[in-house]
Short mmCIF file of C-alpha atoms in Angstrom, two decimals:
data_model
loop_
_atom_site.label_atom_id
_atom_site.label_comp_id
_atom_site.label_asym_id
_atom_site.label_seq_id
_atom_site.Cartn_x
_atom_site.Cartn_y
_atom_site.Cartn_z
CA MET A 1292 48.72 15.81 -51.22
CA GLY A 1293 47.57 12.73 -49.31
CA GLY A 1294 44.29 10.73 -49.64
CA VAL A 1295 41.73 10.23 -52.48
CA TRP A 1296 40.79 13.12 -54.80
CA LEU A 1297 38.16 13.27 -57.37
CA ARG A 1298 38.69 15.11 -60.64
CA THR A 1299 35.84 17.23 -61.75
CA ILE A 1300 34.53 18.07 -65.34
CA SER A 1301 36.53 21.49 -64.96
CA HIS A 1302 39.56 19.47 -64.12
CA SER A 1303 39.84 20.78 -60.34
CA LEU A 1304 40.11 18.33 -57.52
CA VAL A 1305 37.95 17.67 -54.39
CA ARG A 1306 38.95 15.47 -51.50
CA ALA A 1307 36.91 12.27 -51.44
CA ASP A 1308 36.97 12.41 -47.69
CA GLN A 1309 34.99 15.81 -47.38
CA ILE A 1310 32.12 14.63 -49.66
CA THR A 1311 28.75 15.03 -47.57
CA GLU A 1312 26.69 13.75 -50.62
CA ILE A 1313 26.65 12.20 -54.05
CA ALA A 1314 23.82 13.24 -56.22
CA SER A 1315 22.76 12.54 -59.85
CA ALA A 1316 20.11 14.45 -61.96
CA ARG A 1317 17.88 13.16 -64.82
CA GLY A 1318 19.65 15.15 -67.43
CA SER A 1319 22.90 16.65 -68.23
CA VAL A 1320 23.64 20.06 -67.06
CA HIS A 1321 22.57 21.55 -70.32
CA GLU A 1322 19.62 19.42 -71.54
CA GLU A 1323 17.02 17.09 -70.36
CA SER A 1324 18.60 14.05 -71.78
CA GLY A 1325 21.60 12.02 -70.46
CA TYR A 1326 22.33 12.65 -66.81
CA SER A 1327 24.73 14.30 -64.47
CA LEU A 1328 26.42 13.24 -61.49
CA LYS A 1329 27.79 15.73 -58.77
CA VAL A 1330 29.43 15.71 -55.23
CA VAL A 1331 28.96 17.89 -52.47
CA VAL A 1332 31.70 19.24 -50.42
CA ASP A 1333 31.37 22.17 -48.07
CA GLY A 1334 27.73 22.91 -49.39
CA LYS A 1335 28.85 23.47 -52.87
CA GLY A 1336 28.34 20.76 -55.74
CA HIS A 1337 31.14 19.83 -57.95
CA VAL A 1338 30.00 17.90 -61.18
CA LEU A 1339 31.98 14.97 -61.98
CA ILE A 1340 29.87 13.70 -65.05
CA ASP A 1341 27.75 15.61 -67.56
CA ASN A 1342 26.69 13.31 -70.12
CA SER A 1343 24.19 14.57 -72.42
CA ASP A 1344 24.55 11.76 -75.01
CA LEU A 1345 23.27 8.94 -72.88
CA PRO A 1346 20.21 7.52 -74.69
CA GLY A 1347 17.25 5.87 -73.11
CA THR A 1348 14.45 6.62 -71.10
CA LEU A 1349 14.29 8.45 -67.94
CA ALA A 1350 14.33 5.15 -65.80
CA GLN A 1351 17.18 3.89 -67.91
CA ARG A 1352 19.44 7.14 -67.42
CA LEU A 1353 18.97 7.26 -63.73
CA ASP A 1354 19.63 3.54 -63.45
CA HIS A 1355 22.71 4.21 -65.13
CA ALA A 1356 23.59 7.10 -63.11
CA GLN A 1357 23.04 4.95 -59.90
CA GLN A 1358 25.31 2.45 -61.18
CA MET A 1359 27.80 5.14 -61.80
CA GLN A 1360 27.54 6.47 -58.35
CA ASP A 1361 27.97 2.71 -57.00
CA ALA A 1362 31.24 2.31 -59.19
CA LEU A 1363 32.26 5.63 -57.69
CA LEU A 1364 32.11 4.39 -54.20
CA THR A 1365 34.00 1.26 -55.12
CA ALA A 1366 36.77 3.40 -56.72
CA ILE A 1367 36.89 5.54 -53.60
CA ASP A 1368 37.20 2.42 -51.29
CA ALA A 1369 39.64 0.85 -53.54
CA ALA A 1370 41.83 4.02 -53.94
CA SER A 1371 41.94 4.37 -49.95
CA ALA A 1372 43.30 1.09 -49.65
CA ILE A 1373 46.36 1.64 -51.97
CA GLY A 1374 48.00 4.25 -49.68
CA PRO A 1375 49.47 6.84 -51.70
CA ALA A 1376 47.67 9.82 -52.81
CA MET A 1377 45.32 8.70 -55.61
CA VAL A 1378 42.93 10.70 -58.03
CA ILE A 1379 39.96 9.24 -59.37
CA SER A 1380 38.84 10.42 -62.61
CA HIS A 1381 35.80 9.63 -65.06
CA GLU A 1382 36.66 8.29 -68.51
CA PRO A 1383 33.80 9.31 -70.65
CA ASP A 1384 34.64 6.90 -73.78
CA GLY A 1385 34.25 3.96 -71.26
CA GLU A 1386 31.80 5.23 -68.88
CA ARG A 1387 34.17 4.20 -65.95
CA TRP A 1388 36.14 5.53 -63.20
CA THR A 1389 40.07 5.36 -63.53
CA LEU A 1390 42.54 5.40 -60.74
CA SER A 1391 45.65 7.39 -61.01
CA ALA A 1392 48.52 8.05 -58.47
CA ALA A 1393 48.84 11.75 -57.81
CA ALA A 1394 52.63 11.56 -58.27
CA ASP A 1395 52.18 10.39 -61.74
CA LEU A 1396 49.84 13.12 -62.76
CA ALA A 1397 52.07 15.82 -61.10
CA GLY A 1398 55.17 14.38 -62.85
CA GLU A 1399 56.77 13.59 -59.71
CA PRO A 1400 59.34 10.83 -59.83
CA ALA A 1401 58.24 7.35 -58.05
CA SER A 1402 59.90 6.76 -54.69
#
């Protein structure tokens, strides 16, 4: 498993190099509050963030979603530069992206 992978809210993984679109919506998947962020791979959307708790006006929520998109692109670039397979996950408590070595997540010994 090489390259950069993104963890979805359902804990599946999608390859970052196959993303054709990154999009956000004004509300979460379930409500017209908060926001959601997804990536599209092979024509199928994969939700990375579904934050129904984010307060604020529509403009404020969409601005925050754009900041998360920008941060995701930065995380993908950083993970690509590291070398070994990396997994990018969204940390809802801090509203940030984290990078983890795929080997660490799989419980494989470091080489």
